CSV table of N, CA and C and ligand atoms in Angstrom, one decimal:
chain,number,residue,atom,x,y,z
D,1,MET,N,70.5,90.7,14.3
D,1,MET,CA,71.1,92.0,13.9
D,1,MET,C,70.3,92.6,12.8
D,2,GLU,N,70.1,93.9,12.9
D,2,GLU,CA,69.4,94.6,11.8
D,2,GLU,C,70.2,94.7,10.5
D,3,HIS,N,69.5,94.4,9.4
D,3,HIS,CA,70.1,94.5,8.2
D,3,HIS,C,69.7,95.8,7.4
D,4,GLN,N,70.6,96.5,6.9
D,4,GLN,CA,70.3,97.7,6.2
D,4,GLN,C,69.4,97.4,5.0
D,5,ASP,N,68.4,98.3,4.9
D,5,ASP,CA,67.5,98.2,3.8
D,5,ASP,C,66.6,96.9,3.8
D,6,CYS,N,66.5,96.3,5.0
D,6,CYS,CA,65.5,95.2,5.1
D,6,CYS,C,64.3,95.7,5.8
D,7,ILE,N,63.2,95.6,5.1
D,7,ILE,CA,61.9,96.2,5.6
D,7,ILE,C,61.4,95.5,6.9
D,8,PHE,N,61.6,94.2,7.0
D,8,PHE,CA,61.2,93.6,8.2
D,8,PHE,C,62.1,93.9,9.4
D,9,CYS,N,63.4,94.1,9.2
D,9,CYS,CA,64.3,94.5,10.3
D,9,CYS,C,63.8,95.9,10.7
D,10,LYS,N,63.4,96.8,9.8
D,10,LYS,CA,63.0,98.1,10.2
D,10,LYS,C,61.7,98.1,11.0
D,11,ILE,N,60.8,97.2,10.6
D,11,ILE,CA,59.5,97.0,11.3
D,11,ILE,C,59.9,96.5,12.8
D,12,ILE,N,60.7,95.5,12.8
D,12,ILE,CA,61.1,95.0,14.2
D,12,ILE,C,61.8,96.1,15.0
D,13,ALA,N,62.6,96.9,14.4
D,13,ALA,CA,63.2,98.0,15.2
D,13,ALA,C,62.3,99.2,15.4
D,14,GLY,N,61.1,99.1,14.9
D,14,GLY,CA,60.1,100.2,15.2
D,14,GLY,C,60.3,101.4,14.3
D,15,GLN,N,61.1,101.3,13.2
D,15,GLN,CA,61.4,102.4,12.3
D,15,GLN,C,60.3,102.5,11.2
D,16,ILE,N,59.6,101.4,11.0
D,16,ILE,CA,58.5,101.5,10.1
D,16,ILE,C,57.3,100.8,10.8
D,17,LEU,N,56.1,101.5,10.7
D,17,LEU,CA,55.0,101.0,11.4
D,17,LEU,C,54.4,99.8,10.7
D,18,ALA,N,53.9,98.9,11.6
D,18,ALA,CA,53.1,97.7,11.1
D,18,ALA,C,52.1,97.4,12.1
D,19,GLU,N,51.0,96.8,11.7
D,19,GLU,CA,50.0,96.4,12.7
D,19,GLU,C,50.4,95.1,13.3
D,20,LYS,N,50.8,95.2,14.6
D,20,LYS,CA,51.3,94.0,15.3
D,20,LYS,C,50.2,93.2,16.0
D,21,ILE,N,50.2,91.9,15.7
D,21,ILE,CA,49.2,91.0,16.3
D,21,ILE,C,49.8,90.4,17.6
D,22,LYS,N,51.0,90.0,17.5
D,22,LYS,CA,51.6,89.3,18.7
D,22,LYS,C,53.1,89.6,18.6
D,23,GLU,N,53.8,89.5,19.8
D,23,GLU,CA,55.2,89.6,19.9
D,23,GLU,C,55.7,88.7,21.0
D,24,THR,N,56.8,88.0,20.7
D,24,THR,CA,57.5,87.2,21.7
D,24,THR,C,59.0,87.7,21.7
D,25,PRO,N,59.8,87.3,22.5
D,25,PRO,CA,61.2,87.7,22.5
D,25,PRO,C,61.9,87.3,21.1
D,26,ASP,N,61.4,86.3,20.4
D,26,ASP,CA,62.0,85.9,19.2
D,26,ASP,C,61.2,86.2,17.9
D,27,LEU,N,59.9,86.5,18.0
D,27,LEU,CA,59.1,86.6,16.8
D,27,LEU,C,58.2,87.8,16.9
D,28,ILE,N,57.8,88.3,15.7
D,28,ILE,CA,56.7,89.2,15.7
D,28,ILE,C,55.7,88.7,14.7
D,29,VAL,N,54.4,89.0,14.9
D,29,VAL,CA,53.3,88.6,14.0
D,29,VAL,C,52.7,89.9,13.6
D,30,ILE,N,52.7,90.2,12.3
D,30,ILE,CA,52.1,91.5,11.8
D,30,ILE,C,51.1,91.2,10.7
D,31,LYS,N,50.2,92.1,10.5
D,31,LYS,CA,49.2,92.0,9.4
D,31,LYS,C,50.0,92.3,8.1
D,32,ASP,N,49.7,91.5,7.1
D,32,ASP,CA,50.3,91.8,5.8
D,32,ASP,C,49.7,93.1,5.2
D,33,ILE,N,50.6,93.9,4.6
D,33,ILE,CA,50.1,95.2,4.1
D,33,ILE,C,49.2,95.0,2.9
D,34,SER,N,49.3,93.9,2.2
D,34,SER,CA,48.5,93.6,1.0
D,34,SER,C,47.9,92.3,1.1
D,35,PRO,N,46.8,92.2,2.0
D,35,PRO,CA,46.3,90.9,2.4
D,35,PRO,C,45.7,90.1,1.2
D,36,GLN,N,45.9,88.8,1.1
D,36,GLN,CA,45.4,87.9,0.1
D,36,GLN,C,44.3,87.1,0.7
D,37,ALA,N,43.9,87.3,1.9
D,37,ALA,CA,42.8,86.6,2.5
D,37,ALA,C,42.3,87.5,3.7
D,38,PRO,N,41.0,87.3,4.2
D,38,PRO,CA,40.5,88.1,5.3
D,38,PRO,C,41.5,88.2,6.5
D,39,ILE,N,42.1,87.0,6.7
D,39,ILE,CA,43.2,87.0,7.7
D,39,ILE,C,44.5,86.7,7.0
D,40,HIS,N,45.4,87.6,7.0
D,40,HIS,CA,46.7,87.4,6.4
D,40,HIS,C,47.8,88.0,7.3
D,41,TYR,N,48.4,87.2,8.1
D,41,TYR,CA,49.4,87.6,9.0
D,41,TYR,C,50.8,87.1,8.5
D,42,LEU,N,51.8,87.8,8.9
D,42,LEU,CA,53.2,87.3,8.7
D,42,LEU,C,53.9,87.0,10.0
D,43,ILE,N,54.3,85.8,10.1
D,43,ILE,CA,55.1,85.4,11.3
D,43,ILE,C,56.6,85.6,11.0
D,44,VAL,N,57.2,86.5,11.7
D,44,VAL,CA,58.5,86.9,11.3
D,44,VAL,C,59.5,86.8,12.5
D,45,PRO,N,60.5,85.9,12.3
D,45,PRO,CA,61.6,85.9,13.4
D,45,PRO,C,62.3,87.2,13.4
D,46,LYS,N,62.7,87.6,14.7
D,46,LYS,CA,63.4,88.9,14.8
D,46,LYS,C,64.8,88.8,14.2
D,47,LYS,N,65.3,87.6,14.2
D,47,LYS,CA,66.7,87.3,13.7
D,47,LYS,C,66.6,87.5,12.2
D,48,HIS,N,67.5,88.2,11.6
D,48,HIS,CA,67.6,88.4,10.1
D,48,HIS,C,68.2,87.1,9.5
D,49,ILE,N,67.3,86.3,8.9
D,49,ILE,CA,67.8,85.1,8.1
D,49,ILE,C,67.1,85.3,6.7
D,50,LYS,N,67.9,85.1,5.7
D,50,LYS,CA,67.3,85.3,4.3
D,50,LYS,C,66.1,84.5,4.0
D,51,ASN,N,66.2,83.2,4.2
D,51,ASN,CA,65.1,82.3,4.0
D,51,ASN,C,65.4,80.9,4.6
D,52,LEU,N,64.6,79.9,4.3
D,52,LEU,CA,64.8,78.6,4.9
D,52,LEU,C,66.1,78.0,4.5
D,53,GLN,N,66.6,78.4,3.3
D,53,GLN,CA,67.8,77.8,2.8
D,53,GLN,C,69.0,78.4,3.6
D,54,SER,N,68.8,79.4,4.4
D,54,SER,CA,69.9,80.0,5.1
D,54,SER,C,69.9,79.6,6.6
D,55,VAL,N,69.0,78.7,7.0
D,55,VAL,CA,69.0,78.4,8.5
D,55,VAL,C,70.0,77.4,8.8
D,56,SER,N,70.3,77.3,10.1
D,56,SER,CA,71.3,76.3,10.5
D,56,SER,C,70.7,75.5,11.7
D,57,ASP,N,71.4,74.5,12.1
D,57,ASP,CA,70.9,73.6,13.3
D,57,ASP,C,70.7,74.5,14.5
D,58,LEU,N,71.4,75.6,14.6
D,58,LEU,CA,71.2,76.5,15.8
D,58,LEU,C,69.8,77.2,15.8
D,59,ASP,N,69.1,77.1,14.6
D,59,ASP,CA,67.8,77.8,14.5
D,59,ASP,C,66.7,76.8,14.8
D,60,GLN,N,67.0,75.6,15.2
D,60,GLN,CA,66.0,74.6,15.4
D,60,GLN,C,64.8,75.1,16.3
D,61,GLU,N,65.2,75.7,17.4
D,61,GLU,CA,64.2,76.1,18.4
D,61,GLU,C,63.3,77.2,17.8
D,62,LEU,N,64.0,78.1,17.1
D,62,LEU,CA,63.3,79.3,16.5
D,62,LEU,C,62.3,78.8,15.5
D,63,LEU,N,62.7,77.8,14.7
D,63,LEU,CA,61.8,77.2,13.7
D,63,LEU,C,60.6,76.5,14.3
D,64,GLY,N,60.9,75.8,15.4
D,64,GLY,CA,59.7,75.2,16.1
D,64,GLY,C,58.8,76.3,16.6
D,65,SER,N,59.3,77.4,17.1
D,65,SER,CA,58.5,78.4,17.7
D,65,SER,C,57.5,79.0,16.6
D,66,ILE,N,57.9,79.0,15.4
D,66,ILE,CA,57.1,79.5,14.3
D,66,ILE,C,55.8,78.7,14.2
D,67,LEU,N,56.0,77.3,14.2
D,67,LEU,CA,54.9,76.4,14.0
D,67,LEU,C,54.0,76.5,15.2
D,68,LEU,N,54.6,76.6,16.4
D,68,LEU,CA,53.8,76.8,17.6
D,68,LEU,C,53.0,78.1,17.6
D,69,MET,N,53.6,79.1,17.1
D,69,MET,CA,52.9,80.4,16.9
D,69,MET,C,51.7,80.3,16.0
D,70,ALA,N,51.8,79.5,14.9
D,70,ALA,CA,50.7,79.3,14.0
D,70,ALA,C,49.6,78.6,14.7
D,71,LYS,N,49.9,77.6,15.5
D,71,LYS,CA,48.9,77.0,16.3
D,71,LYS,C,48.2,77.9,17.2
D,72,GLU,N,49.0,78.8,17.9
D,72,GLU,CA,48.4,79.8,18.9
D,72,GLU,C,47.5,80.7,18.1
D,73,LEU,N,47.9,81.2,17.0
D,73,LEU,CA,47.1,82.1,16.2
D,73,LEU,C,45.7,81.5,15.8
D,74,SER,N,45.8,80.2,15.5
D,74,SER,CA,44.6,79.5,15.0
D,74,SER,C,43.5,79.4,16.1
D,75,VAL,N,43.9,79.5,17.3
D,75,VAL,CA,42.9,79.4,18.4
D,75,VAL,C,41.9,80.6,18.4
D,76,ASP,N,42.4,81.7,17.8
D,76,ASP,CA,41.5,82.9,17.8
D,76,ASP,C,40.7,83.0,16.5
D,77,LEU,N,40.8,82.0,15.6
D,77,LEU,CA,40.0,82.0,14.4
D,77,LEU,C,38.6,81.6,14.7
D,78,SER,N,37.7,82.2,13.9
D,78,SER,CA,36.3,81.7,14.0
D,78,SER,C,36.2,80.5,13.1
D,79,ASN,N,35.1,79.7,13.3
D,79,ASN,CA,35.0,78.4,12.6
D,79,ASN,C,35.0,78.6,11.1
D,80,PRO,N,35.6,77.8,10.3
D,80,PRO,CA,36.5,76.7,10.8
D,80,PRO,C,37.8,77.2,11.3
D,81,GLN,N,38.4,76.6,12.3
D,81,GLN,CA,39.7,77.0,12.8
D,81,GLN,C,40.8,76.4,11.9
D,82,GLU,N,40.8,76.8,10.7
D,82,GLU,CA,41.7,76.2,9.7
D,82,GLU,C,42.5,77.3,9.0
D,83,PHE,N,43.7,77.0,8.6
D,83,PHE,CA,44.6,78.0,8.1
D,83,PHE,C,45.6,77.4,7.2
D,84,ARG,N,46.2,78.3,6.4
D,84,ARG,CA,47.4,77.9,5.5
D,84,ARG,C,48.6,78.6,6.1
D,85,LEU,N,49.7,77.9,6.0
D,85,LEU,CA,51.0,78.5,6.4
D,85,LEU,C,52.0,78.3,5.2
D,86,ILE,N,52.5,79.4,4.7
D,86,ILE,CA,53.2,79.4,3.4
D,86,ILE,C,54.6,80.1,3.6
D,87,SER,N,55.6,79.6,3.1
D,87,SER,CA,56.9,80.3,3.1
D,87,SER,C,57.5,80.2,1.7
D,88,ASN,N,57.7,81.4,1.1
D,88,ASN,CA,58.3,81.4,-0.2
D,88,ASN,C,59.8,81.5,-0.1
D,89,ASN,N,60.5,80.7,-0.8
D,89,ASN,CA,61.9,80.6,-0.6
D,89,ASN,C,62.6,80.8,-2.0
D,90,GLY,N,62.9,82.0,-2.3
D,90,GLY,CA,63.5,82.4,-3.6
D,90,GLY,C,62.6,83.2,-4.5
D,91,ALA,N,63.2,84.1,-5.2
D,91,ALA,CA,62.4,85.1,-6.0
D,91,ALA,C,61.5,84.3,-7.1
D,92,SER,N,62.0,83.2,-7.6
D,92,SER,CA,61.2,82.6,-8.7
D,92,SER,C,59.9,82.0,-8.2
D,93,VAL,N,59.8,81.7,-6.9
D,93,VAL,CA,58.6,81.2,-6.3
D,93,VAL,C,57.8,82.3,-5.5
D,94,GLY,N,58.2,83.5,-5.6
D,94,GLY,CA,57.4,84.6,-5.1
D,94,GLY,C,58.0,85.3,-3.9
D,95,GLN,N,59.2,84.9,-3.4
D,95,GLN,CA,59.7,85.7,-2.3
D,95,GLN,C,60.1,87.1,-2.7
D,96,SER,N,59.6,88.1,-2.0
D,96,SER,CA,59.9,89.5,-2.4
D,96,SER,C,60.6,90.2,-1.2
D,97,VAL,N,60.5,89.7,0.0
D,97,VAL,CA,61.2,90.2,1.1
D,97,VAL,C,62.2,89.1,1.6
D,98,PHE,N,63.4,89.5,1.6
D,98,PHE,CA,64.5,88.4,1.9
D,98,PHE,C,64.9,88.4,3.3
D,99,HIS,N,63.8,88.3,4.2
D,99,HIS,CA,64.0,88.1,5.6
D,99,HIS,C,62.9,87.1,5.9
D,100,ILE,N,63.3,85.9,6.4
D,100,ILE,CA,62.5,84.8,6.5
D,100,ILE,C,61.1,85.1,7.2
D,101,HIS,N,60.0,84.6,6.6
D,101,HIS,CA,58.7,84.8,7.2
D,101,HIS,C,57.7,83.8,6.7
D,102,PHE,N,56.7,83.6,7.4
D,102,PHE,CA,55.6,82.6,7.1
D,102,PHE,C,54.3,83.3,7.0
D,103,HIS,N,53.6,83.1,5.9
D,103,HIS,CA,52.3,83.7,5.7
D,103,HIS,C,51.3,82.8,6.4
D,104,PHE,N,50.5,83.4,7.3
D,104,PHE,CA,49.4,82.7,8.0
D,104,PHE,C,48.1,83.2,7.3
D,105,LEU,N,47.4,82.4,6.6
D,105,LEU,CA,46.2,82.8,5.9
D,105,LEU,C,45.0,82.0,6.3
D,106,ALA,N,43.9,82.8,6.5
D,106,ALA,CA,42.6,82.1,6.9
D,106,ALA,C,41.4,83.0,6.6
D,107,GLY,N,40.2,82.4,6.7
D,107,GLY,CA,39.0,83.2,6.6
D,107,GLY,C,38.4,83.2,5.2
D,108,LYS,N,39.0,82.3,4.3
D,108,LYS,CA,38.3,82.2,3.0
D,108,LYS,C,38.5,80.8,2.5
D,109,GLN,N,37.8,80.4,1.5
D,109,GLN,CA,37.9,79.1,0.9
D,109,GLN,C,39.0,79.2,-0.1
D,110,PHE,N,40.0,78.3,0.0
D,110,PHE,CA,41.1,78.2,-1.0
D,110,PHE,C,40.7,77.1,-2.0
D,111,SER,N,40.9,77.3,-3.2
D,111,SER,CA,40.5,76.3,-4.2
D,111,SER,C,41.7,75.3,-4.5
D,112,GLU,N,42.9,75.7,-4.3
D,112,GLU,CA,44.0,74.8,-4.6
D,112,GLU,C,45.0,74.9,-3.5
R,201,LIG,P1,56.9,87.3,0.1
R,201,LIG,O1,56.4,87.8,-1.2
R,201,LIG,O2,58.4,87.6,0.4
R,201,LIG,O3,56.6,85.8,0.4
R,201,LIG,O4,56.1,88.1,1.2
R,201,LIG,C1,56.3,89.4,1.6
R,201,LIG,C2,55.1,89.9,2.1
R,201,LIG,O5,55.4,91.1,2.8
R,201,LIG,C3,54.1,90.4,1.0
R,201,LIG,O6,52.9,89.6,1.1
R,201,LIG,C4,53.9,91.8,1.2
R,201,LIG,O7,52.6,92.3,1.0
R,201,LIG,C5,54.3,92.0,2.6
R,201,LIG,N1,54.9,93.4,2.9
R,201,LIG,C6,55.8,94.0,2.1
R,201,LIG,N2,56.1,95.2,2.7
R,201,LIG,C7,55.4,95.3,3.8
R,201,LIG,C8,55.3,96.3,4.8
R,201,LIG,O8,56.0,97.4,4.8
R,201,LIG,N3,54.5,96.0,5.9
R,201,LIG,C9,53.8,94.9,6.0
R,201,LIG,N4,52.9,94.7,7.0
R,201,LIG,N5,53.8,93.9,5.0
R,201,LIG,C10,54.6,94.1,4.0
R,202,LIG,ZN1,65.8,91.6,8.1
């Protein structure tokens, strides 16, 4: 269900534009508006869940589909086919959009 004032729900509903990379019945993959690497995608479940601390056992399949999507995205990377997958859970560790999402980062050398 769409949540009022949730930017990712608005993107999923088509009310705000985003560069869409992939879409499945349960997920969208968009380019991050403020990329931190040459490839910076966001894997976003269509279901509004605040973050990983708000998931339930019913979300098991959805959570698995996020990891499988990361694998699928990596196939299109040029060498090395390597990536980072990050999820910020809570404002103190950098979560700014409170609709669960995973950052898929690639195309640069990460030092830490
Ligand atoms: P967080 O900080 O919650 O882990 O990640 C939120 C991410 O969403 C940030 O990297 C930010 O750049 C991105 N973001 C925020 N608003 C928009 C938007 O309107 N469109 C897109 N494509 N990305 C956004
Ligand atoms: Zn939402």
